[in-house]
Amino acid sequence: MKANFDVILAYNKPRAEAFLSDIEGKNPLFIATIATTETGKIPGLSAAGQNPDFTDFTPPADAELLLLGKCKSIQGVPITPDGIPTPGLISMSALRLADIPVVIANAGCKVKPQVPFIDLGGNSGRDIRTGSSVDNVEEVIERAKVAGKQFAKTSGYLVISESIPGGTTTALGLLSALGINAAGKVSSTLSLNPHNLKVDVVQAGLRAAGEKFGSLNSNPLKAVSCVGDPMMPALAGLVIGAAKHVPVLMAGGTQMTAVLALINALNPEALCNVAIGTTRWVINDVSSDIRGIVCQFCDVPILAADLNFGDSVYPGLKVYETGLVKEGVGAGGASIAAMVKMGGAVNKNLLLKAIERNYSVLMSMK
């Protein structure tokens, strides 16, 4: 590496360092994969679930924020009931600082964003307790592969993120169906991680599908359709299509481990050109274990943006340091990409100033 970055090499340090060196000097494209699932509306499951109907608007509002710097589907900025802003604010600030282009990929939203997007043919997901949560999984993967291959031709590497409320529960669902032990290891937007509720929801979904832990390890497409969400096949297809041609930074937290597991089951060689990019809040989270999930089935490196909001003048940002929210909309990956593209000229302090500036503007619009 030619420059020093505010990036933590969190897992498989040699490969993480090699990945950073590989993307240095290259221009990235940021893809936000948005979707919704009824699972996100289960009370007590996530911060979003405290206001269930709002979850349909969060992903499209995140997409609008990335492209327009403001939301059209809702007023102001997507926030938790406690007034904490979407991590999309971090992503938007980082991407603008480094002038990184953005594409929105609709994997299955109930409410379409009021900005241009590509449609991968998915539908909004059902509650995984039904045991039948996602439609046309294979078709979405194949479409996304085509899109990923084309996007790879436009840039030096891809940063692929997600926005889907309830996604850590569906991640636990897919990982469990594939036989990967993730109970007590997936993260949460809440400071008190509702692990027991997540396990109960997943077990109900597996029972309804006539399945159990690990019973679908040789049928990953069925695992997604039973207890996954529509973001998973879309993001997996994008990665598989692109990673043969360019490096791919999967921007997200423990949800990305489920997508990794899906890719590993479908096309493991794609993982040779892949890393996870997340935040310090995820890798330091005592209530989850991203490394402990990944190490069970692959050696994909994990990088983390060393963000710190402890000195922020805004309580809504400072509260990130208490364990609320942690990651989403590719906040960690966008921050890493911005730092690397600007050769270290963008660091965590400059990033915080930009985030505070944009937060102030968005709050004044409410």
mmCIF file of C-alpha atoms in Angstrom:
data_model
loop_
_atom_site.group_PDB
_atom_site.id
_atom_site.type_symbol
_atom_site.label_atom_id
_atom_site.label_comp_id
_atom_site.label_asym_id
_atom_site.label_seq_id
_atom_site.Cartn_x
_atom_site.Cartn_y
_atom_site.Cartn_z
ATOM 1 C CA MET A 1 0.000 0.000 0.000
ATOM 2 C CA LYS A 2 1.247 3.431 -0.961
ATOM 3 C CA ALA A 3 -0.819 5.386 1.589
ATOM 4 C CA ASN A 4 -2.041 4.937 5.143
ATOM 5 C CA PHE A 5 -5.811 4.772 5.559
ATOM 6 C CA ASP A 6 -8.179 4.828 8.522
ATOM 7 C CA VAL A 7 -9.033 1.212 7.725
ATOM 8 C CA ILE A 8 -8.849 -1.737 10.135
ATOM 9 C CA LEU A 9 -7.733 -5.085 8.689
ATOM 10 C CA ALA A 10 -10.207 -7.115 10.718
ATOM 11 C CA TYR A 11 -9.930 -10.660 9.347
ATOM 12 C CA ASN A 12 -7.329 -12.440 7.207
ATOM 13 C CA LYS A 13 -4.917 -9.526 7.417
ATOM 14 C CA PRO A 14 -2.610 -10.592 4.530
ATOM 15 C CA ARG A 15 -5.489 -10.873 2.064
ATOM 16 C CA ALA A 16 -7.114 -7.706 3.431
ATOM 17 C CA GLU A 17 -3.877 -5.795 2.833
ATOM 18 C CA ALA A 18 -3.524 -7.294 -0.648
ATOM 19 C CA PHE A 19 -7.115 -6.309 -1.481
ATOM 20 C CA LEU A 20 -6.492 -2.706 -0.379
ATOM 21 C CA SER A 21 -3.354 -2.573 -2.523
ATOM 22 C CA ASP A 22 -5.287 -4.012 -5.452
ATOM 23 C CA ILE A 23 -7.983 -1.320 -5.414
ATOM 24 C CA GLU A 24 -5.592 1.569 -4.805
ATOM 25 C CA GLY A 25 -5.460 3.875 -7.831
ATOM 26 C CA LYS A 26 -8.650 2.389 -9.319
ATOM 27 C CA ASN A 27 -11.979 4.159 -9.773
ATOM 28 C CA PRO A 28 -14.895 2.393 -8.059
ATOM 29 C CA LEU A 29 -18.593 2.165 -8.869
ATOM 30 C CA PHE A 30 -20.971 2.018 -5.888
ATOM 31 C CA ILE A 31 -24.106 -0.124 -6.274
ATOM 32 C CA ALA A 32 -26.874 0.075 -3.675
ATOM 33 C CA THR A 33 -29.095 -3.025 -3.732
ATOM 34 C CA ILE A 34 -32.460 -2.172 -2.180
ATOM 35 C CA ALA A 35 -35.332 -4.427 -1.138
ATOM 36 C CA THR A 36 -38.029 -4.909 1.486
ATOM 37 C CA THR A 37 -39.294 -7.893 3.450
ATOM 38 C CA GLU A 38 -42.283 -8.344 5.739
ATOM 39 C CA THR A 39 -39.837 -9.931 8.208
ATOM 40 C CA GLY A 40 -38.599 -6.418 9.006
ATOM 41 C CA LYS A 41 -42.049 -5.543 10.379
ATOM 42 C CA ILE A 42 -41.982 -8.115 13.186
ATOM 43 C CA PRO A 43 -42.223 -6.128 16.463
ATOM 44 C CA GLY A 44 -39.036 -6.051 18.520
ATOM 45 C CA LEU A 45 -36.791 -7.361 15.743
ATOM 46 C CA SER A 46 -35.127 -4.123 14.703
ATOM 47 C CA ALA A 47 -35.273 -0.382 15.205
ATOM 48 C CA ALA A 48 -37.192 -0.182 11.928
ATOM 49 C CA GLY A 49 -39.759 -2.694 13.189
ATOM 50 C CA GLN A 50 -40.917 -0.280 15.883
ATOM 51 C CA ASN A 51 -42.654 1.636 13.096
ATOM 52 C CA PRO A 52 -43.580 -1.240 10.755
ATOM 53 C CA ASP A 53 -45.111 0.569 7.775
ATOM 54 C CA PHE A 54 -42.150 2.947 7.598
ATOM 55 C CA THR A 55 -39.855 0.066 6.589
ATOM 56 C CA ASP A 56 -41.378 0.030 3.083
ATOM 57 C CA PHE A 57 -40.104 3.579 2.567
ATOM 58 C CA THR A 58 -36.628 3.254 4.108
ATOM 59 C CA PRO A 59 -34.763 1.572 1.193
ATOM 60 C CA PRO A 60 -36.176 3.887 -1.515
ATOM 61 C CA ALA A 61 -35.456 6.903 0.713
ATOM 62 C CA ASP A 62 -31.879 5.651 1.166
ATOM 63 C CA ALA A 63 -31.541 5.364 -2.629
ATOM 64 C CA GLU A 64 -32.806 8.907 -3.108
ATOM 65 C CA LEU A 65 -30.442 10.210 -0.447
ATOM 66 C CA LEU A 66 -27.452 8.651 -2.243
ATOM 67 C CA LEU A 67 -28.333 10.146 -5.631
ATOM 68 C CA LEU A 68 -30.022 13.437 -4.730
ATOM 69 C CA GLY A 69 -28.612 14.311 -1.312
ATOM 70 C CA LYS A 70 -32.197 14.396 -0.021
ATOM 71 C CA CYS A 71 -35.203 12.085 0.207
ATOM 72 C CA LYS A 72 -38.390 12.309 -1.854
ATOM 73 C CA SER A 73 -40.297 9.263 -0.582
ATOM 74 C CA ILE A 74 -40.228 10.698 2.947
ATOM 75 C CA GLN A 75 -39.562 14.090 4.520
ATOM 76 C CA GLY A 76 -36.120 14.768 5.954
ATOM 77 C CA VAL A 77 -33.876 11.723 6.294
ATOM 78 C CA PRO A 78 -34.664 8.105 7.289
ATOM 79 C CA ILE A 79 -34.220 7.946 11.048
ATOM 80 C CA THR A 80 -34.850 5.432 13.814
ATOM 81 C CA PRO A 81 -37.635 6.171 16.325
ATOM 82 C CA ASP A 82 -34.861 7.550 18.584
ATOM 83 C CA GLY A 83 -33.872 10.156 15.978
ATOM 84 C CA ILE A 84 -30.701 8.447 14.744
ATOM 85 C CA PRO A 85 -30.067 9.052 11.026
ATOM 86 C CA THR A 86 -29.733 6.286 8.453
ATOM 87 C CA PRO A 87 -26.156 5.135 7.811
ATOM 88 C CA GLY A 88 -26.992 6.146 4.235
ATOM 89 C CA LEU A 89 -25.963 9.622 5.400
ATOM 90 C CA ILE A 90 -22.424 8.279 5.951
ATOM 91 C CA SER A 91 -22.416 6.618 2.522
ATOM 92 C CA MET A 92 -23.731 9.700 0.734
ATOM 93 C CA SER A 93 -21.142 11.930 2.423
ATOM 94 C CA ALA A 94 -18.244 9.581 1.604
ATOM 95 C CA LEU A 95 -19.295 9.028 -2.011
ATOM 96 C CA ARG A 96 -19.665 12.760 -2.626
ATOM 97 C CA LEU A 97 -16.323 13.591 -1.034
ATOM 98 C CA ALA A 98 -14.573 11.231 -3.455
ATOM 99 C CA ASP A 99 -16.918 11.814 -6.427
ATOM 100 C CA ILE A 100 -17.790 8.100 -6.708
ATOM 101 C CA PRO A 101 -20.689 7.260 -9.077
ATOM 102 C CA VAL A 102 -23.761 5.441 -7.756
ATOM 103 C CA VAL A 103 -26.198 2.962 -9.309
ATOM 104 C CA ILE A 104 -29.387 1.802 -7.581
ATOM 105 C CA ALA A 105 -30.389 -1.848 -8.100
ATOM 106 C CA ASN A 106 -33.982 -2.688 -7.147
ATOM 107 C CA ALA A 107 -34.033 -6.261 -5.865
ATOM 108 C CA GLY A 108 -37.655 -6.119 -4.700
ATOM 109 C CA CYS A 109 -39.153 -3.019 -3.088
ATOM 110 C CA LYS A 110 -42.805 -2.368 -2.256
ATOM 111 C CA VAL A 111 -42.238 1.355 -2.840
ATOM 112 C CA LYS A 112 -40.142 2.275 -5.869
ATOM 113 C CA PRO A 113 -37.543 5.033 -5.379
ATOM 114 C CA GLN A 114 -38.119 8.350 -7.107
ATOM 115 C CA VAL A 115 -34.727 8.184 -8.843
ATOM 116 C CA PRO A 116 -33.407 6.148 -11.802
ATOM 117 C CA PHE A 117 -32.689 2.495 -10.978
ATOM 118 C CA ILE A 118 -32.118 -0.853 -12.641
ATOM 119 C CA ASP A 119 -34.691 -3.547 -11.901
ATOM 120 C CA LEU A 120 -33.420 -7.085 -11.283
ATOM 121 C CA GLY A 121 -36.887 -8.638 -11.412
ATOM 122 C CA GLY A 122 -37.428 -9.444 -7.746
ATOM 123 C CA ASN A 123 -40.492 -8.944 -5.567
ATOM 124 C CA SER A 124 -40.714 -7.703 -1.990
ATOM 125 C CA GLY A 125 -40.141 -10.551 0.480
ATOM 126 C CA ARG A 126 -42.712 -12.244 2.681
ATOM 127 C CA ASP A 127 -42.362 -12.947 6.411
ATOM 128 C CA ILE A 128 -39.882 -15.846 6.753
ATOM 129 C CA ARG A 129 -42.183 -17.448 9.354
ATOM 130 C CA THR A 130 -44.310 -18.532 6.366
ATOM 131 C CA GLY A 131 -41.457 -20.757 5.156
ATOM 132 C CA SER A 132 -41.838 -19.231 1.690
ATOM 133 C CA SER A 133 -40.299 -15.778 1.681
ATOM 134 C CA VAL A 134 -38.706 -15.060 -1.721
ATOM 135 C CA ASP A 135 -39.940 -15.496 -5.309
ATOM 136 C CA ASN A 136 -37.983 -16.347 -8.509
ATOM 137 C CA VAL A 137 -34.598 -16.676 -6.782
ATOM 138 C CA GLU A 138 -32.777 -18.287 -9.723
ATOM 139 C CA GLU A 139 -34.096 -15.769 -12.263
ATOM 140 C CA VAL A 140 -32.961 -12.825 -10.134
ATOM 141 C CA ILE A 141 -29.486 -14.337 -9.687
ATOM 142 C CA GLU A 142 -29.104 -14.824 -13.443
ATOM 143 C CA ARG A 143 -30.263 -11.280 -14.227
ATOM 144 C CA ALA A 144 -27.950 -9.868 -11.564
ATOM 145 C CA LYS A 145 -24.987 -11.835 -13.000
ATOM 146 C CA VAL A 146 -25.539 -10.132 -16.347
ATOM 147 C CA ALA A 147 -25.719 -6.725 -14.674
ATOM 148 C CA GLY A 148 -22.626 -7.399 -12.570
ATOM 149 C CA LYS A 149 -20.603 -8.406 -15.622
ATOM 150 C CA GLN A 150 -21.605 -5.205 -17.451
ATOM 151 C CA PHE A 151 -20.899 -2.952 -14.471
ATOM 152 C CA ALA A 152 -17.449 -4.522 -14.156
ATOM 153 C CA LYS A 153 -16.639 -3.126 -17.616
ATOM 154 C CA THR A 154 -17.296 0.439 -16.450
ATOM 155 C CA SER A 155 -14.979 0.690 -13.443
ATOM 156 C CA GLY A 156 -11.830 -0.515 -11.703
ATOM 157 C CA TYR A 157 -13.799 -2.281 -8.973
ATOM 158 C CA LEU A 158 -17.307 -2.470 -7.531
ATOM 159 C CA VAL A 159 -18.576 -1.598 -4.059
ATOM 160 C CA ILE A 160 -21.916 -3.393 -3.611
ATOM 161 C CA SER A 161 -24.152 -2.523 -0.659
ATOM 162 C CA GLU A 162 -27.621 -3.288 0.681
ATOM 163 C CA SER A 163 -30.582 -1.564 2.282
ATOM 164 C CA ILE A 164 -33.238 -3.932 3.637
ATOM 165 C CA PRO A 165 -34.859 -3.603 7.085
ATOM 166 C CA GLY A 166 -34.913 -6.908 8.970
ATOM 167 C CA GLY A 167 -31.931 -8.202 7.019
ATOM 168 C CA THR A 168 -29.946 -9.616 9.931
ATOM 169 C CA THR A 169 -32.833 -11.958 10.798
ATOM 170 C CA THR A 170 -33.145 -13.231 7.239
ATOM 171 C CA ALA A 171 -29.335 -13.569 7.235
ATOM 172 C CA LEU A 172 -29.647 -15.857 10.257
ATOM 173 C CA GLY A 173 -32.370 -17.734 8.368
ATOM 174 C CA LEU A 174 -30.240 -18.435 5.300
ATOM 175 C CA LEU A 175 -27.103 -19.231 7.300
ATOM 176 C CA SER A 176 -29.059 -21.664 9.490
ATOM 177 C CA ALA A 177 -30.646 -23.387 6.505
ATOM 178 C CA LEU A 178 -27.168 -23.836 5.016
ATOM 179 C CA GLY A 179 -25.823 -25.339 8.254
ATOM 180 C CA ILE A 180 -23.677 -22.384 9.347
ATOM 181 C CA ASN A 181 -23.820 -21.583 13.052
ATOM 182 C CA ALA A 182 -24.838 -17.921 13.292
ATOM 183 C CA ALA A 183 -27.179 -17.975 16.298
ATOM 184 C CA GLY A 184 -26.059 -15.191 18.627
ATOM 185 C CA LYS A 185 -23.623 -13.939 15.985
ATOM 186 C CA VAL A 186 -25.674 -11.670 13.680
ATOM 187 C CA SER A 187 -25.773 -7.976 14.543
ATOM 188 C CA SER A 188 -28.701 -5.631 15.157
ATOM 189 C CA THR A 189 -29.658 -1.983 14.699
ATOM 190 C CA LEU A 190 -30.643 -2.088 18.372
ATOM 191 C CA SER A 191 -28.145 -1.722 21.213
ATOM 192 C CA LEU A 192 -29.771 -4.744 22.913
ATOM 193 C CA ASN A 193 -29.564 -7.455 20.251
ATOM 194 C CA PRO A 194 -32.791 -9.583 20.265
ATOM 195 C CA HIS A 195 -31.000 -12.878 19.529
ATOM 196 C CA ASN A 196 -33.663 -15.120 21.059
ATOM 197 C CA LEU A 197 -36.441 -13.519 19.018
ATOM 198 C CA LYS A 198 -34.395 -13.903 15.825
ATOM 199 C CA VAL A 199 -33.772 -17.586 16.540
ATOM 200 C CA ASP A 200 -37.490 -18.143 17.258
ATOM 201 C CA VAL A 201 -38.480 -16.434 13.987
ATOM 202 C CA VAL A 202 -35.962 -18.483 11.979
ATOM 203 C CA GLN A 203 -36.990 -21.768 13.613
ATOM 204 C CA ALA A 204 -40.648 -20.985 12.861
ATOM 205 C CA GLY A 205 -39.722 -20.373 9.212
ATOM 206 C CA LEU A 206 -37.723 -23.594 8.908
ATOM 207 C CA ARG A 207 -40.559 -25.585 10.536
ATOM 208 C CA ALA A 208 -43.125 -24.050 8.162
ATOM 209 C CA ALA A 209 -40.917 -25.031 5.222
ATOM 210 C CA GLY A 210 -40.508 -28.590 6.551
ATOM 211 C CA GLU A 211 -36.779 -27.988 7.015
ATOM 212 C CA LYS A 212 -34.273 -27.789 9.864
ATOM 213 C CA PHE A 213 -30.754 -26.486 10.575
ATOM 214 C CA GLY A 214 -28.450 -27.471 7.712
ATOM 215 C CA SER A 215 -31.058 -29.426 5.765
ATOM 216 C CA LEU A 216 -30.733 -27.156 2.708
ATOM 217 C CA ASN A 217 -26.916 -27.042 2.587
ATOM 218 C CA SER A 218 -26.988 -28.646 -0.860
ATOM 219 C CA ASN A 219 -29.914 -26.559 -2.102
ATOM 220 C CA PRO A 220 -28.981 -22.888 -1.561
ATOM 221 C CA LEU A 221 -31.646 -21.532 -3.929
ATOM 222 C CA LYS A 222 -34.401 -23.230 -1.931
ATOM 223 C CA ALA A 223 -32.804 -21.972 1.296
ATOM 224 C CA VAL A 224 -33.177 -18.373 0.062
ATOM 225 C CA SER A 225 -36.734 -18.953 -1.132
ATOM 226 C CA CYS A 226 -37.766 -20.442 2.230
ATOM 227 C CA VAL A 227 -36.085 -18.205 4.823
ATOM 228 C CA GLY A 228 -34.080 -15.542 2.965
ATOM 229 C CA ASP A 229 -34.844 -12.113 1.536
ATOM 230 C CA PRO A 230 -34.880 -10.648 -2.013
ATOM 231 C CA MET A 231 -31.646 -8.694 -1.523
ATOM 232 C CA MET A 232 -29.637 -11.930 -1.275
ATOM 233 C CA PRO A 233 -30.018 -13.387 -4.797
ATOM 234 C CA ALA A 234 -29.607 -9.934 -6.355
ATOM 235 C CA LEU A 235 -26.411 -9.087 -4.495
ATOM 236 C CA ALA A 236 -24.981 -12.599 -4.922
ATOM 237 C CA GLY A 237 -25.594 -12.449 -8.671
ATOM 238 C CA LEU A 238 -23.987 -9.016 -8.968
ATOM 239 C CA VAL A 239 -20.888 -10.259 -7.139
ATOM 240 C CA ILE A 240 -20.605 -13.488 -9.148
ATOM 241 C CA GLY A 241 -21.037 -11.605 -12.437
ATOM 242 C CA ALA A 242 -18.453 -8.950 -11.568
ATOM 243 C CA ALA A 243 -15.797 -10.766 -9.538
ATOM 244 C CA LYS A 244 -14.429 -12.695 -12.543
ATOM 245 C CA HIS A 245 -13.375 -9.357 -13.994
ATOM 246 C CA VAL A 246 -12.740 -6.830 -11.189
ATOM 247 C CA PRO A 247 -12.353 -6.784 -7.373
ATOM 248 C CA VAL A 248 -15.611 -6.527 -5.427
ATOM 249 C CA LEU A 249 -15.991 -4.939 -1.984
ATOM 250 C CA MET A 250 -19.173 -6.254 -0.366
ATOM 251 C CA ALA A 251 -20.214 -3.256 1.719
ATOM 252 C CA GLY A 252 -22.134 -4.255 4.818
ATOM 253 C CA GLY A 253 -22.145 -6.072 8.140
ATOM 254 C CA THR A 254 -23.308 -9.556 9.133
ATOM 255 C CA GLN A 255 -25.936 -9.559 6.364
ATOM 256 C CA MET A 256 -23.044 -9.865 3.930
ATOM 257 C CA THR A 257 -21.979 -13.141 5.560
ATOM 258 C CA ALA A 258 -25.249 -14.718 4.370
ATOM 259 C CA VAL A 259 -24.643 -13.456 0.823
ATOM 260 C CA LEU A 260 -21.065 -14.772 1.063
ATOM 261 C CA ALA A 261 -22.413 -18.173 2.107
ATOM 262 C CA LEU A 262 -24.795 -18.145 -0.864
ATOM 263 C CA ILE A 263 -21.980 -17.270 -3.283
ATOM 264 C CA ASN A 264 -19.770 -19.927 -1.680
ATOM 265 C CA ALA A 265 -22.485 -22.524 -2.321
ATOM 266 C CA LEU A 266 -23.089 -21.420 -5.926
ATOM 267 C CA ASN A 267 -19.704 -20.278 -7.242
ATOM 268 C CA PRO A 268 -16.895 -20.425 -4.645
ATOM 269 C CA GLU A 269 -14.170 -19.337 -7.082
ATOM 270 C CA ALA A 270 -15.820 -15.890 -7.252
ATOM 271 C CA LEU A 271 -14.706 -15.305 -3.659
ATOM 272 C CA CYS A 272 -11.031 -15.086 -4.695
ATOM 273 C CA ASN A 273 -11.630 -11.472 -5.770
ATOM 274 C CA VAL A 274 -13.918 -10.386 -2.920
ATOM 275 C CA ALA A 275 -13.652 -8.661 0.480
ATOM 276 C CA ILE A 276 -16.196 -7.450 3.036
ATOM 277 C CA GLY A 277 -16.041 -3.750 3.898
ATOM 278 C CA THR A 278 -17.804 -2.767 7.116
ATOM 279 C CA THR A 279 -17.468 -0.361 10.074
ATOM 280 C CA ARG A 280 -15.543 -0.387 13.335
ATOM 281 C CA TRP A 281 -18.912 -0.547 15.120
ATOM 282 C CA VAL A 282 -19.652 -3.945 13.562
ATOM 283 C CA ILE A 283 -16.272 -5.585 14.172
ATOM 284 C CA ASN A 284 -16.131 -4.277 17.768
ATOM 285 C CA ASP A 285 -19.742 -5.240 18.516
ATOM 286 C CA VAL A 286 -19.765 -7.582 21.531
ATOM 287 C CA SER A 287 -23.295 -8.789 20.688
ATOM 288 C CA SER A 288 -22.352 -10.162 17.247
ATOM 289 C CA ASP A 289 -19.440 -11.963 15.596
ATOM 290 C CA ILE A 290 -18.892 -11.332 11.888
ATOM 291 C CA ARG A 291 -15.502 -13.067 11.929
ATOM 292 C CA GLY A 292 -16.965 -16.090 13.696
ATOM 293 C CA ILE A 293 -19.518 -16.553 10.913
ATOM 294 C CA VAL A 294 -17.151 -16.075 7.965
ATOM 295 C CA CYS A 295 -14.387 -18.360 9.285
ATOM 296 C CA GLN A 296 -16.757 -21.348 9.217
ATOM 297 C CA PHE A 297 -16.829 -21.558 5.432
ATOM 298 C CA CYS A 298 -14.313 -19.222 3.727
ATOM 299 C CA ASP A 299 -11.284 -16.969 4.211
ATOM 300 C CA VAL A 300 -12.641 -13.796 2.558
ATOM 301 C CA PRO A 301 -10.909 -10.795 4.184
ATOM 302 C CA ILE A 302 -12.814 -8.245 6.252
ATOM 303 C CA LEU A 303 -11.895 -4.554 6.267
ATOM 304 C CA ALA A 304 -13.509 -1.933 8.500
ATOM 305 C CA ALA A 305 -13.651 1.839 8.222
ATOM 306 C CA ASP A 306 -12.282 3.205 11.494
ATOM 307 C CA LEU A 307 -15.114 5.712 11.938
ATOM 308 C CA ASN A 308 -15.626 7.427 15.294
ATOM 309 C CA PHE A 309 -18.481 9.826 16.085
ATOM 310 C CA GLY A 310 -17.530 10.304 19.756
ATOM 311 C CA ASP A 311 -16.507 13.912 19.152
ATOM 312 C CA SER A 312 -19.532 14.828 17.011
ATOM 313 C CA VAL A 313 -21.463 17.951 17.974
ATOM 314 C CA TYR A 314 -24.723 16.152 17.104
ATOM 315 C CA PRO A 315 -26.301 13.716 19.619
ATOM 316 C CA GLY A 316 -27.951 11.830 16.725
ATOM 317 C CA LEU A 317 -24.497 10.960 15.366
ATOM 318 C CA LYS A 318 -22.691 10.586 18.695
ATOM 319 C CA VAL A 319 -25.149 7.847 19.683
ATOM 320 C CA TYR A 320 -23.599 5.577 17.022
ATOM 321 C CA GLU A 321 -20.846 5.035 19.596
ATOM 322 C CA THR A 322 -23.379 3.415 21.965
ATOM 323 C CA GLY A 323 -24.027 0.488 19.596
ATOM 324 C CA LEU A 324 -27.148 1.662 17.795
ATOM 325 C CA VAL A 325 -27.418 1.177 13.984
ATOM 326 C CA LYS A 326 -23.694 0.311 13.346
ATOM 327 C CA GLU A 327 -23.878 -0.211 9.555
ATOM 328 C CA GLY A 328 -26.140 -0.133 6.499
ATOM 329 C CA VAL A 329 -26.415 1.241 2.957
ATOM 330 C CA GLY A 330 -22.740 0.336 2.547
ATOM 331 C CA ALA A 331 -21.527 2.931 5.069
ATOM 332 C CA GLY A 332 -18.273 1.132 5.833
ATOM 333 C CA GLY A 333 -17.501 0.174 2.237
ATOM 334 C CA ALA A 334 -18.298 3.648 0.918
ATOM 335 C CA SER A 335 -15.998 5.178 3.531
ATOM 336 C CA ILE A 336 -13.173 2.767 2.658
ATOM 337 C CA ALA A 337 -13.621 3.449 -1.079
ATOM 338 C CA ALA A 338 -13.544 7.221 -0.505
ATOM 339 C CA MET A 339 -10.361 7.011 1.591
ATOM 340 C CA VAL A 340 -8.592 4.758 -0.913
ATOM 341 C CA LYS A 341 -9.670 6.718 -4.010
ATOM 342 C CA MET A 342 -8.408 9.976 -2.503
ATOM 343 C CA GLY A 343 -5.077 8.420 -1.515
ATOM 344 C CA GLY A 344 -5.608 9.102 2.177
ATOM 345 C CA ALA A 345 -6.599 12.759 1.638
ATOM 346 C CA VAL A 346 -10.011 11.705 2.971
ATOM 347 C CA ASN A 347 -9.651 10.425 6.533
ATOM 348 C CA LYS A 348 -12.119 9.738 9.324
ATOM 349 C CA ASN A 349 -11.932 13.311 10.663
ATOM 350 C CA LEU A 350 -12.654 14.896 7.287
ATOM 351 C CA LEU A 351 -15.420 12.369 6.759
ATOM 352 C CA LEU A 352 -17.052 13.235 10.102
ATOM 353 C CA LYS A 353 -17.036 16.939 9.196
ATOM 354 C CA ALA A 354 -18.754 16.183 5.871
ATOM 355 C CA ILE A 355 -21.306 13.914 7.585
ATOM 356 C CA GLU A 356 -22.097 16.628 10.163
ATOM 357 C CA ARG A 357 -22.467 19.234 7.416
ATOM 358 C CA ASN A 358 -24.880 17.042 5.443
ATOM 359 C CA TYR A 359 -26.757 16.016 8.604
ATOM 360 C CA SER A 360 -27.323 19.674 9.468
ATOM 361 C CA VAL A 361 -28.705 20.396 5.994
ATOM 362 C CA LEU A 362 -31.023 17.358 6.051
ATOM 363 C CA MET A 363 -32.348 18.091 9.536
ATOM 364 C CA SER A 364 -33.224 21.632 8.455
ATOM 365 C CA MET A 365 -35.435 20.155 5.709
ATOM 366 C CA LYS A 366 -37.681 18.304 8.189
#
